[in-house]
Tab-separated table of N, CA and C in Angstrom:
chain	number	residue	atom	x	y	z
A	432	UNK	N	-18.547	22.931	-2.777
A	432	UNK	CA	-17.959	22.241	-3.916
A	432	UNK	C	-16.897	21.264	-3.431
A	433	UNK	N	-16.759	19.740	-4.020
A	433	UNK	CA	-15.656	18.813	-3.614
A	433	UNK	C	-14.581	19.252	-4.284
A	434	UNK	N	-13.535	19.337	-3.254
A	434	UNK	CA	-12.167	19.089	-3.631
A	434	UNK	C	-12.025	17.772	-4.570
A	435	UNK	N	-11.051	18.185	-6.133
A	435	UNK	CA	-10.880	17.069	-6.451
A	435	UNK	C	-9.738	16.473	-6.303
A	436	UNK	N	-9.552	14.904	-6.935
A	436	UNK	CA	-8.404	14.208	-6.350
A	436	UNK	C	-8.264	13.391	-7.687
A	437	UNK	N	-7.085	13.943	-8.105
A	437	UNK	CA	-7.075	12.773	-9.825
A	437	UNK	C	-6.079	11.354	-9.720
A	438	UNK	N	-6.453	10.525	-9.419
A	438	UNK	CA	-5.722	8.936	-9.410
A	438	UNK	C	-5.109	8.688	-11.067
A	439	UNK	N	-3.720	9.219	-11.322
A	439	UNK	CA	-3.202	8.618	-12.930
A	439	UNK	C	-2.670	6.887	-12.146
A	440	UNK	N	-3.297	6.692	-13.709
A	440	UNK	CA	-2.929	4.763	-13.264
A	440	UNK	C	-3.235	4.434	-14.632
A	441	UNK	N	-2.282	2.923	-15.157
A	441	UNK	CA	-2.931	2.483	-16.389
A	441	UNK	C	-3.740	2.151	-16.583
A	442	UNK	N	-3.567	1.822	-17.821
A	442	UNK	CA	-5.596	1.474	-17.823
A	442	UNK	C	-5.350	-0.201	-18.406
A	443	UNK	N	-5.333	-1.105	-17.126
A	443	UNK	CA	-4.508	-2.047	-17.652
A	443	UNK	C	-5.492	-3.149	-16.522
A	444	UNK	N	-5.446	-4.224	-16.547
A	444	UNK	CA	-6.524	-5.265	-16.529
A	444	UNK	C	-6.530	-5.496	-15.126
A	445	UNK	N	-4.939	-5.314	-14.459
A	445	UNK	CA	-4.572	-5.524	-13.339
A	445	UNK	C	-4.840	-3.950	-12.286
A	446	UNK	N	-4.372	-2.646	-13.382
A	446	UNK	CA	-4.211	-1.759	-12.459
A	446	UNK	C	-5.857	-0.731	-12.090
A	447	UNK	N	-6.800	-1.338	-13.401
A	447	UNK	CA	-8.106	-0.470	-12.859
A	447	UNK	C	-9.286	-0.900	-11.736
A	448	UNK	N	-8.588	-1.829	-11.173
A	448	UNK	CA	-9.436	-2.550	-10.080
A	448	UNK	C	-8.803	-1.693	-8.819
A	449	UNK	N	-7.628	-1.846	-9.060
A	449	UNK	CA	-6.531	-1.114	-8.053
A	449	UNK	C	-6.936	0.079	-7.605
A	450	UNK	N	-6.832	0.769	-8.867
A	450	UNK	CA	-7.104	2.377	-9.014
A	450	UNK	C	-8.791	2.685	-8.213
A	451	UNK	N	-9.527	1.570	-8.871
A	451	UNK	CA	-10.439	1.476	-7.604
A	451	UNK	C	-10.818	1.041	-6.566
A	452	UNK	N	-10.375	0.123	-6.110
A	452	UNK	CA	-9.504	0.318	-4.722
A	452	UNK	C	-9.584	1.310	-4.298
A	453	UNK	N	-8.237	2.110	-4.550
A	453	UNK	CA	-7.764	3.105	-4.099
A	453	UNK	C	-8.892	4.120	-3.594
A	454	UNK	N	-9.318	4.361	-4.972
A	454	UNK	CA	-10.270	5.289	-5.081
A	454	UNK	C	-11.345	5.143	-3.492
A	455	UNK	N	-12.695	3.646	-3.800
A	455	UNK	CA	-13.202	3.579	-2.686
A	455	UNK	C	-12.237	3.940	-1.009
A	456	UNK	N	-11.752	3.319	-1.143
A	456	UNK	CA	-10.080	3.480	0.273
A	456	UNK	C	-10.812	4.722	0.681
A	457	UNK	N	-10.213	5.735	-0.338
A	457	UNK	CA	-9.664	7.292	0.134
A	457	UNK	C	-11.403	7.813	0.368
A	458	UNK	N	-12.559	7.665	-0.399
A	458	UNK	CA	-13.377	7.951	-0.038
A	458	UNK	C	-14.017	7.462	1.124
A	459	UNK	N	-13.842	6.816	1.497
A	459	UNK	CA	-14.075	6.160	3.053
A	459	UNK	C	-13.042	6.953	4.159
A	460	UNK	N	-12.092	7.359	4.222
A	460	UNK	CA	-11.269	7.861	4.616
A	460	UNK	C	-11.499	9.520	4.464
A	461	UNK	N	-11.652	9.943	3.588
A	461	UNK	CA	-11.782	11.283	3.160
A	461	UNK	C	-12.998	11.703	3.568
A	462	UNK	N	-14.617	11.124	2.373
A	462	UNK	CA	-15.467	11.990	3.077
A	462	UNK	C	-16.227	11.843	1.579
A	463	UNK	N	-17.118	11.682	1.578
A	463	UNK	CA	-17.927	11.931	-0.414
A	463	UNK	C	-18.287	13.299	-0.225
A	464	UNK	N	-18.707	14.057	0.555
A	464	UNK	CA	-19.387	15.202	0.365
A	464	UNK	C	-17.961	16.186	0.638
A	465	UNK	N	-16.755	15.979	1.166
A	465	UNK	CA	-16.075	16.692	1.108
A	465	UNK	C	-14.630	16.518	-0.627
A	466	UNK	N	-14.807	15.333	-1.014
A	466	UNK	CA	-13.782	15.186	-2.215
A	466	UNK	C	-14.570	14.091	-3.507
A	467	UNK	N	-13.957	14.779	-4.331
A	467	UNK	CA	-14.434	14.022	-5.703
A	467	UNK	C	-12.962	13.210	-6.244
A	468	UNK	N	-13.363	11.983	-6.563
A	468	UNK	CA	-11.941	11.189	-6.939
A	468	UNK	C	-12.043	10.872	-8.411
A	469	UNK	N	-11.086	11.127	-9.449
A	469	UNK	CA	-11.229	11.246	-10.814
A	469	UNK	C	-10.016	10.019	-10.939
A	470	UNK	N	-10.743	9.006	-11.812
A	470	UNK	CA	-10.041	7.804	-11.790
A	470	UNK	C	-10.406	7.773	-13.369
A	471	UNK	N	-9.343	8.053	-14.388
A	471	UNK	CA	-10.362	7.500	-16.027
A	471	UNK	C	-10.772	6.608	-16.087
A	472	UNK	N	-10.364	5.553	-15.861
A	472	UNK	CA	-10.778	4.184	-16.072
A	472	UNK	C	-12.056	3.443	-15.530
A	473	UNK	N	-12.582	4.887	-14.289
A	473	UNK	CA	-13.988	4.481	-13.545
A	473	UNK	C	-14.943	5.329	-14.310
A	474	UNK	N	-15.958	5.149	-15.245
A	474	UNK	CA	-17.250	5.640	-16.121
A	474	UNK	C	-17.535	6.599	-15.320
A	475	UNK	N	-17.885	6.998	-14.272
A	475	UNK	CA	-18.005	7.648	-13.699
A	475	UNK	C	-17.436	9.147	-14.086
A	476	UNK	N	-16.166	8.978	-14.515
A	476	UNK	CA	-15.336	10.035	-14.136
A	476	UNK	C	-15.139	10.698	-15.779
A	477	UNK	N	-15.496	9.924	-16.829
A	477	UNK	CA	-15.269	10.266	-18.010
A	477	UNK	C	-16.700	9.930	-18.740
A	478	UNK	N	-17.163	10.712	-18.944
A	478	UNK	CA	-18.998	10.583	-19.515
A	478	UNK	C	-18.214	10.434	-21.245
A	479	UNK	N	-18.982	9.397	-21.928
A	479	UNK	CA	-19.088	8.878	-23.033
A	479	UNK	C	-18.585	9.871	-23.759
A	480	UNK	N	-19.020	11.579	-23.900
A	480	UNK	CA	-19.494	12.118	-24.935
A	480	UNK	C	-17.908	13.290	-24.755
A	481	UNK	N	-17.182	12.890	-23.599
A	481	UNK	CA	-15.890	13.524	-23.692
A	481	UNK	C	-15.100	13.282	-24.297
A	482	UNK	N	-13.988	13.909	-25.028
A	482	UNK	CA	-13.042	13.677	-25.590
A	482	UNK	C	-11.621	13.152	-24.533
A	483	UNK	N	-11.539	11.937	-24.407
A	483	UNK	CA	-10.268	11.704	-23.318
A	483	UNK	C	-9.248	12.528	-22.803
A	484	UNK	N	-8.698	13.029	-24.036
A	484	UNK	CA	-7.326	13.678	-23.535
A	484	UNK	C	-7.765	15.553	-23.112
A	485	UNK	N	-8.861	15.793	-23.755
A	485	UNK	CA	-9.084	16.999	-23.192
A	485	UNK	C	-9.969	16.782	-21.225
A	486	UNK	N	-10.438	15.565	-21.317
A	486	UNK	CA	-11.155	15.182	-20.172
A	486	UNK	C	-9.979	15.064	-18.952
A	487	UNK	N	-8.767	14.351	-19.236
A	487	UNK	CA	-7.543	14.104	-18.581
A	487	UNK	C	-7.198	15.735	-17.956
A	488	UNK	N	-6.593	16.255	-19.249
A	488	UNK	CA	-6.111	17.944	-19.128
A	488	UNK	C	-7.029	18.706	-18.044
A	489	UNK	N	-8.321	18.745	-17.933
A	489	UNK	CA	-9.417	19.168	-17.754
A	489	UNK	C	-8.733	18.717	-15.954
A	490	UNK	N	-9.534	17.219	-15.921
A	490	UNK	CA	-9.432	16.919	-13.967
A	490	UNK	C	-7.810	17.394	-13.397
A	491	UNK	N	-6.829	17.248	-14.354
A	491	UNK	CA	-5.690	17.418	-13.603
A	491	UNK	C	-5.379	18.672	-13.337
A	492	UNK	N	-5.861	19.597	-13.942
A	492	UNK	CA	-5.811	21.489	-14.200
A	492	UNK	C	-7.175	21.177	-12.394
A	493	UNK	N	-7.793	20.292	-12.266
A	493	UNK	CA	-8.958	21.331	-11.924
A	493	UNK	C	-8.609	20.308	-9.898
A	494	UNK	N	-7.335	19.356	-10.014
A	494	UNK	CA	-7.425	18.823	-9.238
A	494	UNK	C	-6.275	19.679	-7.733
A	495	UNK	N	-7.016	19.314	-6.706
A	495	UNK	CA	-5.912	19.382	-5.848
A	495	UNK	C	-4.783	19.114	-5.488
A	496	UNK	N	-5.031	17.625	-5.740
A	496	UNK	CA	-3.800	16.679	-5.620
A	496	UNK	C	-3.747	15.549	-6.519
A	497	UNK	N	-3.084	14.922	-6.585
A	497	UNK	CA	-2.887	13.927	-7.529
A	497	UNK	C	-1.628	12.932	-7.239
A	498	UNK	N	-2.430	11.622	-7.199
A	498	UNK	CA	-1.686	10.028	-6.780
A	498	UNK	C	-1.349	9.805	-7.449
A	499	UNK	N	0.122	9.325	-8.068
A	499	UNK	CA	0.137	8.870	-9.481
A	499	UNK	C	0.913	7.589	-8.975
A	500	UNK	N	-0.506	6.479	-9.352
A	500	UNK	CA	-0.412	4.988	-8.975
A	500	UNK	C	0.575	4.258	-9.891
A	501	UNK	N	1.844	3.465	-9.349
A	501	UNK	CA	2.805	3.174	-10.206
A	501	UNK	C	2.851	1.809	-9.780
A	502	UNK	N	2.814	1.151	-10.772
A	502	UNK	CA	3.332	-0.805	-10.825
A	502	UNK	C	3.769	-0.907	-12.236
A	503	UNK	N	3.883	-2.241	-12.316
A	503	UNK	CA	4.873	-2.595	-13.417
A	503	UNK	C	3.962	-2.628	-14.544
A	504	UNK	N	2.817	-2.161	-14.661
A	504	UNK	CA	2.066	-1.902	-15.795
A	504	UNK	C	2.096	0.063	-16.274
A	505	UNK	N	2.444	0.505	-14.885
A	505	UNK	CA	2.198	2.313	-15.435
A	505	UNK	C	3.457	3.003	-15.148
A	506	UNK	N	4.329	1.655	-14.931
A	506	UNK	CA	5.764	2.587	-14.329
A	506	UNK	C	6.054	3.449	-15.744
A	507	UNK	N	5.903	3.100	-16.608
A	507	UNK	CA	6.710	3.294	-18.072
A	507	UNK	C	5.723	3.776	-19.154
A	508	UNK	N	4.087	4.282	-18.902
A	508	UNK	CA	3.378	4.557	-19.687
A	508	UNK	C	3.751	6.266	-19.771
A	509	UNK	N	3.723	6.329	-21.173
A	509	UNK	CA	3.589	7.965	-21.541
A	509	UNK	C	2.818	8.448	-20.677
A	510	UNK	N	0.970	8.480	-20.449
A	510	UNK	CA	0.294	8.932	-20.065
A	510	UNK	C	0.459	9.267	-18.707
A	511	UNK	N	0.762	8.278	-18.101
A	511	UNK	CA	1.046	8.334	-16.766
A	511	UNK	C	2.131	9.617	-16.029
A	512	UNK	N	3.028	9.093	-17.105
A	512	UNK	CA	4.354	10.306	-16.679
A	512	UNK	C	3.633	11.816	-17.265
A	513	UNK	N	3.115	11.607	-18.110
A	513	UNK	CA	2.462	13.222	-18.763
A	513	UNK	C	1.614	13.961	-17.258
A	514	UNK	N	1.123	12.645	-16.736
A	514	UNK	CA	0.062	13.503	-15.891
A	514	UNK	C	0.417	13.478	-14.561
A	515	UNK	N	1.322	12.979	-14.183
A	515	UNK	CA	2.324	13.405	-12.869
A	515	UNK	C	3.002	14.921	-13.435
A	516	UNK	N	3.686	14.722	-14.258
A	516	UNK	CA	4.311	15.879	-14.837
A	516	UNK	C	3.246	16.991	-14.822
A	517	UNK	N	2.154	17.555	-15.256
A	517	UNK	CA	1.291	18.153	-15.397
A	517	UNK	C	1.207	18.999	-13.888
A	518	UNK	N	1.297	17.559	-12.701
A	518	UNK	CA	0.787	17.540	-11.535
A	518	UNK	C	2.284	18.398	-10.545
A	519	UNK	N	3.476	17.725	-11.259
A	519	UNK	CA	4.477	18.412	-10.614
A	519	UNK	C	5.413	19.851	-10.594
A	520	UNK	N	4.597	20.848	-12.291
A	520	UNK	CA	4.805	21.741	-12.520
A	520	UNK	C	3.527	22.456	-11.998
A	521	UNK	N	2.998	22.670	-11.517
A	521	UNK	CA	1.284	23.489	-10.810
A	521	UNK	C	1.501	23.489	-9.579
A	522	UNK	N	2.240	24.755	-8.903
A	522	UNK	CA	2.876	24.685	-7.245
A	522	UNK	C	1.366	24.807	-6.728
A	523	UNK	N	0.303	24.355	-6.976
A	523	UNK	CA	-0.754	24.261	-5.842
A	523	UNK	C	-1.522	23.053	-5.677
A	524	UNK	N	-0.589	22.282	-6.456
A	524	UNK	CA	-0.972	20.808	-5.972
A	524	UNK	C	-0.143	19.754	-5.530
A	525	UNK	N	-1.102	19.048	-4.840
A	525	UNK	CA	0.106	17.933	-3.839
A	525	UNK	C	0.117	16.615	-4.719
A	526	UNK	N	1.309	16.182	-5.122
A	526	UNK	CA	1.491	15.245	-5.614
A	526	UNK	C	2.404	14.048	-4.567
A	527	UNK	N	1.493	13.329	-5.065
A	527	UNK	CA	1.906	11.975	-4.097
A	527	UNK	C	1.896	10.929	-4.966
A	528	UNK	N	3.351	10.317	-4.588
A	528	UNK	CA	3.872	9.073	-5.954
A	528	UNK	C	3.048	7.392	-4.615
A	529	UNK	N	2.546	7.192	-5.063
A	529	UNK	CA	2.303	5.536	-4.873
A	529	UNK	C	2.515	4.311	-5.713
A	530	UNK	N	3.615	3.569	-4.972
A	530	UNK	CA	3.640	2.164	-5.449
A	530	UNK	C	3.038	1.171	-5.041
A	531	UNK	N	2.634	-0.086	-6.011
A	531	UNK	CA	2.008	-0.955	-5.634
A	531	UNK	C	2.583	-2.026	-6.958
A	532	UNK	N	1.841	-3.294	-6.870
A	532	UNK	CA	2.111	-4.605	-7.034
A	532	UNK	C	3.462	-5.096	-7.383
A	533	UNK	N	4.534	-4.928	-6.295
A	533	UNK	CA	5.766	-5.449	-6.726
A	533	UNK	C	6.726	-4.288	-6.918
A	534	UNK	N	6.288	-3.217	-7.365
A	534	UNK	CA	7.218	-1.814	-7.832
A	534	UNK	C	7.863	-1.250	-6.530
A	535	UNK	N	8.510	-1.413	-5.454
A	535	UNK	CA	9.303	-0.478	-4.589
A	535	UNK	C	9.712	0.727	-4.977
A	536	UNK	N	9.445	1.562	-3.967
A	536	UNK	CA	9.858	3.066	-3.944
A	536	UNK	C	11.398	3.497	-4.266
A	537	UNK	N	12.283	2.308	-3.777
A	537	UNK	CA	13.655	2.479	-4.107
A	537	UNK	C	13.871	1.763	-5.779
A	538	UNK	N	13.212	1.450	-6.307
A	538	UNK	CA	12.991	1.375	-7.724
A	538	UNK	C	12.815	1.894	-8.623
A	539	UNK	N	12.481	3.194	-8.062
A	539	UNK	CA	12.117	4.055	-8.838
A	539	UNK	C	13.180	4.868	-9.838
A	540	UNK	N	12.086	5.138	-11.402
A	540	UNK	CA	13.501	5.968	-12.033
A	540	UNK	C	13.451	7.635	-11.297
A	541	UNK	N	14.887	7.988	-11.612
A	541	UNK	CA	14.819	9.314	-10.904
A	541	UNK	C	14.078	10.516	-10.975
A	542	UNK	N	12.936	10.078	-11.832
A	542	UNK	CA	11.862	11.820	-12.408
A	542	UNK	C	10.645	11.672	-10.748
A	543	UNK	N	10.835	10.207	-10.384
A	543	UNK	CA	9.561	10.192	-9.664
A	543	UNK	C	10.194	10.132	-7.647
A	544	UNK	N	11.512	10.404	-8.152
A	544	UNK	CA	12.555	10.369	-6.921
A	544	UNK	C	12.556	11.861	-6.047
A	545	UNK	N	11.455	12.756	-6.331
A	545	UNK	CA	11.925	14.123	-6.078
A	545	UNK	C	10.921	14.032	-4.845
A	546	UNK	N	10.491	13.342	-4.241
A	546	UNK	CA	9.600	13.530	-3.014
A	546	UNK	C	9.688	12.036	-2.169
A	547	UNK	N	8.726	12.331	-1.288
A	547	UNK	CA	8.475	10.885	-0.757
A	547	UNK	C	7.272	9.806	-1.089
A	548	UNK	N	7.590	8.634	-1.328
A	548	UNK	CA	6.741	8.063	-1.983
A	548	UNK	C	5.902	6.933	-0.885
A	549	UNK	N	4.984	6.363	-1.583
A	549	UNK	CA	4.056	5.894	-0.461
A	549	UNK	C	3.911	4.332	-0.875
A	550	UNK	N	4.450	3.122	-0.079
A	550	UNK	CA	4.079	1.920	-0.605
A	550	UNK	C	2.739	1.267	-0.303
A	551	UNK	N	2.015	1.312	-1.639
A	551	UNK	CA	0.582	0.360	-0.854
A	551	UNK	C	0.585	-0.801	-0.586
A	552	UNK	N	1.728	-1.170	-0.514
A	552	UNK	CA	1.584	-2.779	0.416
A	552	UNK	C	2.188	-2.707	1.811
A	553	UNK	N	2.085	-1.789	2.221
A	553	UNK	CA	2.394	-1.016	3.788
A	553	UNK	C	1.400	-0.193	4.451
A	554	UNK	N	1.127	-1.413	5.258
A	554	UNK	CA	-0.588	-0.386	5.901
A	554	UNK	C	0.375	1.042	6.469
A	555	UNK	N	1.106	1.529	7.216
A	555	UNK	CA	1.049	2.633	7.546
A	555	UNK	C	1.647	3.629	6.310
A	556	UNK	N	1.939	3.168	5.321
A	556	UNK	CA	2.110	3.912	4.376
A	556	UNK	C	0.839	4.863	3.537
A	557	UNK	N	-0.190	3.702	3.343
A	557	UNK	CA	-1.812	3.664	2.645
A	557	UNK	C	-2.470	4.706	3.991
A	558	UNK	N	-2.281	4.323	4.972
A	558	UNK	CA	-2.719	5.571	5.525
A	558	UNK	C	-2.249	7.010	5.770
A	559	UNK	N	-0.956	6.711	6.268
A	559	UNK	CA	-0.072	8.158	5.406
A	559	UNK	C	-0.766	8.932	4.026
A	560	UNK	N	-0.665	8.098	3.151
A	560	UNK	CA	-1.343	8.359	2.002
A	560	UNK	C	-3.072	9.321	2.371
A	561	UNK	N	-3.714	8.642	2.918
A	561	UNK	CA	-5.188	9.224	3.198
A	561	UNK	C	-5.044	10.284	3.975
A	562	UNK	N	-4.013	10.549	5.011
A	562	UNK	CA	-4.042	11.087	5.840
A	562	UNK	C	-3.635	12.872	5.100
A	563	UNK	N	-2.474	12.018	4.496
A	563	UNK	CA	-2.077	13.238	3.410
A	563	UNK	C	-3.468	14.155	2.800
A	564	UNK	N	-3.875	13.172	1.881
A	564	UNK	CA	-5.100	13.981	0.981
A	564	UNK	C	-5.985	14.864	1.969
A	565	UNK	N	-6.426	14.072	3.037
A	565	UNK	CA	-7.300	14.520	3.991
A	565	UNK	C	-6.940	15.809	4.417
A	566	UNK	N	-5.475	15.884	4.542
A	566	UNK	CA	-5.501	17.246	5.382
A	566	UNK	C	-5.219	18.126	3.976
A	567	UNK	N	-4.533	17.683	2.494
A	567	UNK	CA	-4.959	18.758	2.019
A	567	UNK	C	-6.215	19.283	1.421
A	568	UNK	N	-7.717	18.346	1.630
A	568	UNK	CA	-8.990	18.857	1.371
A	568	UNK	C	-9.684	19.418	2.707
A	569	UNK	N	-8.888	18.845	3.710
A	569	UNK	CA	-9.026	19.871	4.799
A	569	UNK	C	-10.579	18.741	5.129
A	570	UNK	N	-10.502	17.922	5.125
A	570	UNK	CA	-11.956	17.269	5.338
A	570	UNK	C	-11.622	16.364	6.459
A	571	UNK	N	-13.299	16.118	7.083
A	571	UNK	CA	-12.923	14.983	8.559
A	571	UNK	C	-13.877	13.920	8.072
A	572	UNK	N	-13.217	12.788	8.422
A	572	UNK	CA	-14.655	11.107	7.892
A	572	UNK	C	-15.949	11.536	8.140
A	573	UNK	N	-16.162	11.186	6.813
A	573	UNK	CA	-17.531	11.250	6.753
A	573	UNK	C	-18.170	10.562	5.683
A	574	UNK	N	-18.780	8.985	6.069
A	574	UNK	CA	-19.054	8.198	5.039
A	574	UNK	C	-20.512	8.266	5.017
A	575	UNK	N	-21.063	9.445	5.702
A	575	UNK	CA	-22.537	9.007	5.300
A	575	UNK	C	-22.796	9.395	3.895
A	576	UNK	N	-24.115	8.678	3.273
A	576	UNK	CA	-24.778	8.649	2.260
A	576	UNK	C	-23.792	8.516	0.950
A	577	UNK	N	-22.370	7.809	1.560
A	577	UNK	CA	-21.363	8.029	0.248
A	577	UNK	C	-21.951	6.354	-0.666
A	578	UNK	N	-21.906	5.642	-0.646
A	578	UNK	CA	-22.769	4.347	-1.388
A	578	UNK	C	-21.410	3.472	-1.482
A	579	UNK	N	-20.452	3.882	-0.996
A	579	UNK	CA	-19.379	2.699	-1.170
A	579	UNK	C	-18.514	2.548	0.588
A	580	UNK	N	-18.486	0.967	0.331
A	580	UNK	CA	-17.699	0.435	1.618
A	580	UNK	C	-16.405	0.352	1.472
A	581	UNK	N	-15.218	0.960	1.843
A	581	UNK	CA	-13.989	0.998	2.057
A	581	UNK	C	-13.259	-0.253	2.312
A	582	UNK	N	-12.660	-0.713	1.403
A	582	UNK	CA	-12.078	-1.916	0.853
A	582	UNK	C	-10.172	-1.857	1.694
A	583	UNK	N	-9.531	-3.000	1.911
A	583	UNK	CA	-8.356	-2.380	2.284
A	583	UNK	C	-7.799	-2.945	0.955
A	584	UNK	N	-6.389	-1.976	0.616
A	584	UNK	CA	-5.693	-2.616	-0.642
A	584	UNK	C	-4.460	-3.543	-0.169
């Protein structure tokens, strides 16, 4: 069974390209047969006939870890903070704060200040980042038969 990995990000014109990004990134890095990446905003991850917010509740209860992708579109969304929050009360998951387009880590308001955060406009950060997930799904590269090419962000 894949370890899952829930990406919170807005669902915003700029940030769901990102979020996939990200997403492809870490699966190139990670492994398809070793992790599943739950992005809402990718069809994939939310089948038509779900109810959203129970679908949300659902991947973040069922995830390992969880990225919660922050720019100046999700710094300030309810949803976003609900599902970091979700992610930062459940001591068996790794939560990892990432910034991107413009948002710095020293910008941050103080709820998302309680760890270390990861800038994606810093290659050794973005890999920090993979490196992280990787060792907590415990998985080694492995892009065969995954159907996507690893994009850099």
């Amino acid at each position: 069974m894949a370890t899952k990995v829930f990406i919170a990000h807005a669902e915003s014109e700029q940030d769901k390209p990102l979020a996939g990004e990200l997403k492809n990134y870490l699966v190139g890095q990670i492994g398809c047969q070793k992790t599943e990446i739950f992005v809402s905003s990718d069809h994939s991850s939310i089948k038509s006939y779900q109810e959203f917010p129970h679908a949300i509740k659902m991947a973040v209860q069922e995830a390992r870890a969880v990225v919660v992708l922050l720019t100046p579109d999700s710094l300030w969304r309810n949803w976003v903070h609900f599902e970091a929050g979700g992610a930062y009360f459940a001591p068996d998951k790794l939560l990892i704060v990432a910034t991107a387009r413009g948002i710095s880590p020293n910008s941050l308001p103080n709820n998302f200040l309680f760890q270390s955060v990861r800038d994606l406009s810093v290659a050794d950060d973005i890999q920090q980042l993979a490196g992280d997930l990787k060792q907590r799904v415990d998985a080694t590269p492995n892009t065969a038969n995954c159907g996507v090419t690893p994009t850099h962000l």
